[in-house]
PDB file of C-alpha atoms and ligand atoms in Angstrom:
ATOM      1  CA  UNK A1153      58.325  43.307 109.509  1.00  0.00           C
ATOM      2  CA  UNK A1154      56.091  44.322 112.412  1.00  0.00           C
ATOM      3  CA  UNK A1155      57.895  45.022 115.676  1.00  0.00           C
ATOM      4  CA  UNK A1156      56.484  45.072 119.215  1.00  0.00           C
ATOM      5  CA  UNK A1157      57.717  47.678 121.679  1.00  0.00           C
ATOM      6  CA  UNK A1158      60.145  45.349 123.520  1.00  0.00           C
ATOM      7  CA  UNK A1159      61.597  44.267 120.134  1.00  0.00           C
ATOM      8  CA  UNK A1160      62.156  47.897 119.235  1.00  0.00           C
ATOM      9  CA  UNK A1161      64.430  48.425 122.260  1.00  0.00           C
ATOM     10  CA  UNK A1162      66.410  45.298 121.331  1.00  0.00           C
ATOM     11  CA  UNK A1163      66.672  46.438 117.718  1.00  0.00           C
ATOM     12  CA  UNK A1164      67.789  49.902 118.855  1.00  0.00           C
ATOM     13  CA  UNK A1165      70.595  48.311 120.915  1.00  0.00           C
ATOM     14  CA  UNK A1166      71.617  46.127 117.976  1.00  0.00           C
ATOM     15  CA  UNK A1167      71.532  49.151 115.636  1.00  0.00           C
ATOM     16  CA  UNK A1168      73.776  51.249 117.904  1.00  0.00           C
ATOM     17  CA  UNK A1169      76.218  48.341 118.476  1.00  0.00           C
ATOM     18  CA  UNK A1170      76.456  47.775 114.722  1.00  0.00           C
ATOM     19  CA  UNK A1171      76.872  51.509 114.034  1.00  0.00           C
ATOM     20  CA  UNK A1172      79.831  51.540 116.466  1.00  0.00           C
ATOM     21  CA  UNK A1173      81.379  48.589 114.615  1.00  0.00           C
ATOM     22  CA  UNK A1174      80.804  50.416 111.298  1.00  0.00           C
ATOM     23  CA  UNK A1175      82.731  53.395 112.673  1.00  0.00           C
ATOM     24  CA  UNK A1176      85.666  51.136 113.623  1.00  0.00           C
ATOM     25  CA  UNK A1177      85.465  49.535 110.161  1.00  0.00           C
ATOM     26  CA  UNK A1178      85.640  52.920 108.386  1.00  0.00           C
ATOM     27  CA  UNK A1179      88.501  54.146 110.581  1.00  0.00           C
ATOM     28  CA  UNK A1180      90.502  50.975 109.858  1.00  0.00           C
ATOM     29  CA  UNK A1181      89.846  51.348 106.102  1.00  0.00           C
ATOM     30  CA  UNK A1182      91.059  54.959 106.309  1.00  0.00           C
ATOM     31  CA  UNK A1183      94.348  53.657 107.738  1.00  0.00           C
ATOM     32  CA  UNK A1184      94.673  50.800 105.188  1.00  0.00           C
ATOM     33  CA  UNK A1185      93.944  52.781 101.991  1.00  0.00           C
ATOM     34  CA  UNK A1186      97.202  54.841 101.877  1.00  0.00           C
ATOM     35  CA  UNK A1187      99.218  51.577 101.580  1.00  0.00           C
ATOM     36  CA  UNK A1188      96.865  50.355  98.841  1.00  0.00           C
ATOM     37  CA  UNK A1189      97.378  53.646  96.941  1.00  0.00           C
ATOM     38  CA  UNK A1190     101.148  53.326  97.346  1.00  0.00           C
ATOM     39  CA  UNK A1191     101.191  49.680  96.146  1.00  0.00           C
ATOM     40  CA  UNK A1192      98.981  50.320  93.060  1.00  0.00           C
ATOM     41  CA  UNK A1193     100.776  50.325  89.704  1.00  0.00           C
ATOM     42  CA  UNK A1194      97.796  51.102  87.451  1.00  0.00           C
ATOM     43  CA  UNK A1195      97.174  54.875  87.694  1.00  0.00           C
ATOM     44  CA  UNK A1196      93.355  54.407  87.483  1.00  0.00           C
ATOM     45  CA  UNK A1197      93.516  52.060  90.428  1.00  0.00           C
ATOM     46  CA  UNK A1198      95.576  54.502  92.490  1.00  0.00           C
ATOM     47  CA  UNK A1199      93.108  57.305  91.617  1.00  0.00           C
ATOM     48  CA  UNK A1200      90.112  55.111  92.517  1.00  0.00           C
ATOM     49  CA  UNK A1201      91.663  54.316  95.924  1.00  0.00           C
ATOM     50  CA  UNK A1202      92.583  57.992  96.469  1.00  0.00           C
ATOM     51  CA  UNK A1203      89.001  59.110  95.733  1.00  0.00           C
ATOM     52  CA  UNK A1204      87.608  56.354  97.937  1.00  0.00           C
ATOM     53  CA  UNK A1205      89.875  57.467 100.782  1.00  0.00           C
ATOM     54  CA  UNK A1206      88.204  60.903 100.629  1.00  0.00           C
ATOM     55  CA  UNK A1207      84.770  59.221 100.563  1.00  0.00           C
ATOM     56  CA  UNK A1208      85.752  56.959 103.470  1.00  0.00           C
ATOM     57  CA  UNK A1209      86.787  59.978 105.549  1.00  0.00           C
ATOM     58  CA  UNK A1210      83.294  61.307 104.798  1.00  0.00           C
ATOM     59  CA  UNK A1211      81.784  57.983 105.960  1.00  0.00           C
ATOM     60  CA  UNK A1212      83.682  58.279 109.270  1.00  0.00           C
ATOM     61  CA  UNK A1213      82.203  61.750 109.806  1.00  0.00           C
ATOM     62  CA  UNK A1214      78.674  60.655 108.814  1.00  0.00           C
ATOM     63  CA  UNK A1215      78.686  57.595 111.102  1.00  0.00           C
ATOM     64  CA  UNK A1216      80.073  59.692 113.972  1.00  0.00           C
ATOM     65  CA  UNK A1217      77.191  62.136 113.476  1.00  0.00           C
ATOM     66  CA  UNK A1218      74.629  59.290 113.473  1.00  0.00           C
ATOM     67  CA  UNK A1219      76.129  57.881 116.682  1.00  0.00           C
ATOM     68  CA  UNK A1220      76.119  61.278 118.402  1.00  0.00           C
ATOM     69  CA  UNK A1221      72.470  61.711 117.420  1.00  0.00           C
ATOM     70  CA  UNK A1222      71.584  58.199 118.677  1.00  0.00           C
ATOM     71  CA  UNK A1223      73.630  58.043 121.886  1.00  0.00           C
ATOM     72  CA  UNK A1224      75.176  61.437 122.614  1.00  0.00           C
ATOM     73  CA  UNK A1225      78.715  60.214 121.903  1.00  0.00           C
ATOM     74  CA  UNK A1226      80.676  58.657 119.044  1.00  0.00           C
ATOM     75  CA  UNK A1227      82.682  55.852 120.628  1.00  0.00           C
ATOM     76  CA  UNK A1228      83.628  52.857 118.471  1.00  0.00           C
ATOM     77  CA  UNK A1229      83.015  49.119 118.799  1.00  0.00           C
ATOM     78  CA  UNK A1230      85.348  46.506 117.300  1.00  0.00           C
ATOM     79  CA  UNK A1231      84.795  45.201 113.786  1.00  0.00           C
ATOM     80  CA  UNK A1232      86.683  41.876 113.712  1.00  0.00           C
ATOM     81  CA  UNK A1233      85.683  41.193 110.091  1.00  0.00           C
ATOM     82  CA  UNK A1234      87.529  44.226 108.672  1.00  0.00           C
ATOM     83  CA  UNK A1235      90.695  43.402 110.645  1.00  0.00           C
ATOM     84  CA  UNK A1236      90.709  39.905 109.104  1.00  0.00           C
ATOM     85  CA  UNK A1237      90.070  41.254 105.585  1.00  0.00           C
ATOM     86  CA  UNK A1238      92.892  43.816 105.927  1.00  0.00           C
ATOM     87  CA  UNK A1239      95.348  41.198 107.285  1.00  0.00           C
ATOM     88  CA  UNK A1240      94.477  38.925 104.368  1.00  0.00           C
ATOM     89  CA  UNK A1241      94.996  41.811 101.914  1.00  0.00           C
ATOM     90  CA  UNK A1242      98.427  42.583 103.417  1.00  0.00           C
ATOM     91  CA  UNK A1243      99.456  38.908 103.108  1.00  0.00           C
ATOM     92  CA  UNK A1244      98.309  38.752  99.472  1.00  0.00           C
ATOM     93  CA  UNK A1245     100.188  41.962  98.586  1.00  0.00           C
ATOM     94  CA  UNK A1246     103.387  40.509 100.100  1.00  0.00           C
ATOM     95  CA  UNK A1247     102.949  37.283  98.113  1.00  0.00           C
ATOM     96  CA  UNK A1248     102.360  39.000  94.734  1.00  0.00           C
ATOM     97  CA  UNK A1249     105.515  38.685  92.618  1.00  0.00           C
ATOM     98  CA  UNK A1250     104.543  40.824  89.630  1.00  0.00           C
ATOM     99  CA  UNK A1251     103.101  44.373  89.573  1.00  0.00           C
ATOM    100  CA  UNK A1252     100.007  43.387  87.547  1.00  0.00           C
ATOM    101  CA  UNK A1253      99.393  40.441  89.881  1.00  0.00           C
ATOM    102  CA  UNK A1254      99.713  42.857  92.789  1.00  0.00           C
ATOM    103  CA  UNK A1255      97.117  45.159  91.162  1.00  0.00           C
ATOM    104  CA  UNK A1256      94.795  42.170  90.740  1.00  0.00           C
ATOM    105  CA  UNK A1257      95.150  41.198  94.375  1.00  0.00           C
ATOM    106  CA  UNK A1258      94.588  44.815  95.468  1.00  0.00           C
ATOM    107  CA  UNK A1259      91.332  44.896  93.472  1.00  0.00           C
ATOM    108  CA  UNK A1260      90.232  41.503  94.838  1.00  0.00           C
ATOM    109  CA  UNK A1261      90.946  42.551  98.425  1.00  0.00           C
ATOM    110  CA  UNK A1262      89.265  45.937  98.002  1.00  0.00           C
ATOM    111  CA  UNK A1263      86.154  44.300  96.511  1.00  0.00           C
ATOM    112  CA  UNK A1264      85.912  41.935  99.487  1.00  0.00           C
ATOM    113  CA  UNK A1265      85.984  45.002 101.741  1.00  0.00           C
ATOM    114  CA  UNK A1266      83.381  46.801  99.590  1.00  0.00           C
ATOM    115  CA  UNK A1267      81.053  43.790  99.660  1.00  0.00           C
ATOM    116  CA  UNK A1268      81.347  43.643 103.438  1.00  0.00           C
ATOM    117  CA  UNK A1269      80.560  47.365 103.650  1.00  0.00           C
ATOM    118  CA  UNK A1270      77.590  46.973 101.283  1.00  0.00           C
ATOM    119  CA  UNK A1271      76.174  44.243 103.565  1.00  0.00           C
ATOM    120  CA  UNK A1272      76.783  46.367 106.689  1.00  0.00           C
ATOM    121  CA  UNK A1273      75.141  49.522 105.314  1.00  0.00           C
ATOM    122  CA  UNK A1274      72.252  47.675 103.646  1.00  0.00           C
ATOM    123  CA  UNK A1275      71.417  46.171 107.044  1.00  0.00           C
ATOM    124  CA  UNK A1276      71.894  49.408 108.990  1.00  0.00           C
ATOM    125  CA  UNK A1277      69.719  51.343 106.528  1.00  0.00           C
ATOM    126  CA  UNK A1278      66.906  48.784 106.882  1.00  0.00           C
ATOM    127  CA  UNK A1279      67.160  48.817 110.685  1.00  0.00           C
ATOM    128  CA  UNK A1280      67.062  52.643 110.734  1.00  0.00           C
ATOM    129  CA  UNK A1281      63.869  52.459 108.610  1.00  0.00           C
ATOM    130  CA  UNK A1282      62.325  49.923 111.029  1.00  0.00           C
ATOM    131  CA  UNK A1283      63.182  52.235 113.937  1.00  0.00           C
ATOM    132  CA  UNK A1284      61.424  55.113 112.145  1.00  0.00           C
ATOM    133  CA  UNK A1285      64.677  57.079 111.787  1.00  0.00           C
ATOM    134  CA  UNK A1286      64.230  58.342 108.249  1.00  0.00           C
ATOM    135  CA  UNK A1287      67.076  60.885 108.371  1.00  0.00           C
ATOM    136  CA  UNK A1288      69.550  58.219 109.512  1.00  0.00           C
ATOM    137  CA  UNK A1289      68.185  55.805 106.868  1.00  0.00           C
ATOM    138  CA  UNK A1290      68.834  58.421 104.145  1.00  0.00           C
ATOM    139  CA  UNK A1291      72.402  59.024 105.360  1.00  0.00           C
ATOM    140  CA  UNK A1292      73.085  55.268 105.456  1.00  0.00           C
ATOM    141  CA  UNK A1293      71.600  54.890 101.957  1.00  0.00           C
ATOM    142  CA  UNK A1294      73.954  57.638 100.661  1.00  0.00           C
ATOM    143  CA  UNK A1295      76.976  55.785 102.122  1.00  0.00           C
ATOM    144  CA  UNK A1296      75.674  52.498 100.657  1.00  0.00           C
ATOM    145  CA  UNK A1297      75.450  54.073  97.185  1.00  0.00           C
ATOM    146  CA  UNK A1298      79.080  55.287  97.375  1.00  0.00           C
ATOM    147  CA  UNK A1299      80.238  51.787  98.394  1.00  0.00           C
ATOM    148  CA  UNK A1300      78.331  50.246  95.470  1.00  0.00           C
ATOM    149  CA  UNK A1301      79.837  52.759  93.007  1.00  0.00           C
ATOM    150  CA  UNK A1302      83.349  52.084  94.375  1.00  0.00           C
ATOM    151  CA  UNK A1303      82.781  48.360  93.862  1.00  0.00           C
ATOM    152  CA  UNK A1304      81.481  48.872  90.291  1.00  0.00           C
ATOM    153  CA  UNK A1305      84.482  51.050  89.417  1.00  0.00           C
ATOM    154  CA  UNK A1306      86.845  48.329  90.678  1.00  0.00           C
ATOM    155  CA  UNK A1307      85.064  45.807  88.429  1.00  0.00           C
ATOM    156  CA  UNK A1308      85.566  48.131  85.433  1.00  0.00           C
ATOM    157  CA  UNK A1309      89.267  48.645  86.218  1.00  0.00           C
ATOM    158  CA  UNK A1310      89.773  44.904  86.787  1.00  0.00           C
ATOM    159  CA  UNK A1311      88.662  44.149  83.216  1.00  0.00           C
ATOM    160  CA  UNK A1312      91.820  45.752  81.780  1.00  0.00           C
ATOM    161  CA  UNK A1313      94.167  44.894  84.675  1.00  0.00           C
ATOM    162  CA  UNK A1314      93.205  41.215  84.410  1.00  0.00           C
ATOM    163  CA  UNK A1315      93.883  41.303  80.657  1.00  0.00           C
ATOM    164  CA  UNK A1316      97.365  42.760  81.286  1.00  0.00           C
ATOM    165  CA  UNK A1317      98.159  40.021  83.814  1.00  0.00           C
ATOM    166  CA  UNK A1318      96.836  37.341  81.460  1.00  0.00           C
ATOM    167  CA  UNK A1319      99.003  38.637  78.580  1.00  0.00           C
ATOM    168  CA  UNK A1320     102.080  38.693  80.793  1.00  0.00           C
ATOM    169  CA  UNK A1321     101.480  35.198  82.107  1.00  0.00           C
ATOM    170  CA  UNK A1322     101.011  33.779  78.575  1.00  0.00           C
ATOM    171  CA  UNK A1323     104.352  35.388  77.541  1.00  0.00           C
ATOM    172  CA  UNK A1324     105.976  33.873  80.629  1.00  0.00           C
ATOM    173  CA  UNK A1325     104.525  30.441  79.793  1.00  0.00           C
ATOM    174  CA  UNK A1326     105.796  30.662  76.202  1.00  0.00           C
ATOM    175  CA  UNK A1327     109.309  31.816  77.198  1.00  0.00           C
TER     176      UNK A1327
HETATM  177 FE1  LIG B 894      83.032  53.192 103.507  1.00  0.00          FE
END
């Protein structure tokens, strides 16, 4: 995509606004993950969430650094999407009657969050490239890779958690 100088200023504004929303998103995820760790029954799931909490704290720090470099301060915007995803996750956890069903819903909710993050960072990385900010693009790419790996790990864990839930439900149906 070729950008003219007036477009570049608009893109820069959009980039900074979106970076501020990404910071809010990461901070909200940092607050939501401890409950997800606590509600996990499968030990691999709890460990995956615990490791991702550490990574997410790293994402907060990285995005704050990018914002300070771009604007001189690291104030947040408001990410409405993450608030809705977290509220939905909380509702689903409350509704889950069985521990394996709760694990399934935790994985489903976490993957929705990861997919949102993957979209956010893929976009931000591309915009940083268009703005000629290669250092920022590399940082955003490194966050993107961690989000993708977190999502892949959840898919792997879900294979066995889903089987457990399926076995339990077929026993319940037979009883
Ligand atoms: Fe993240």
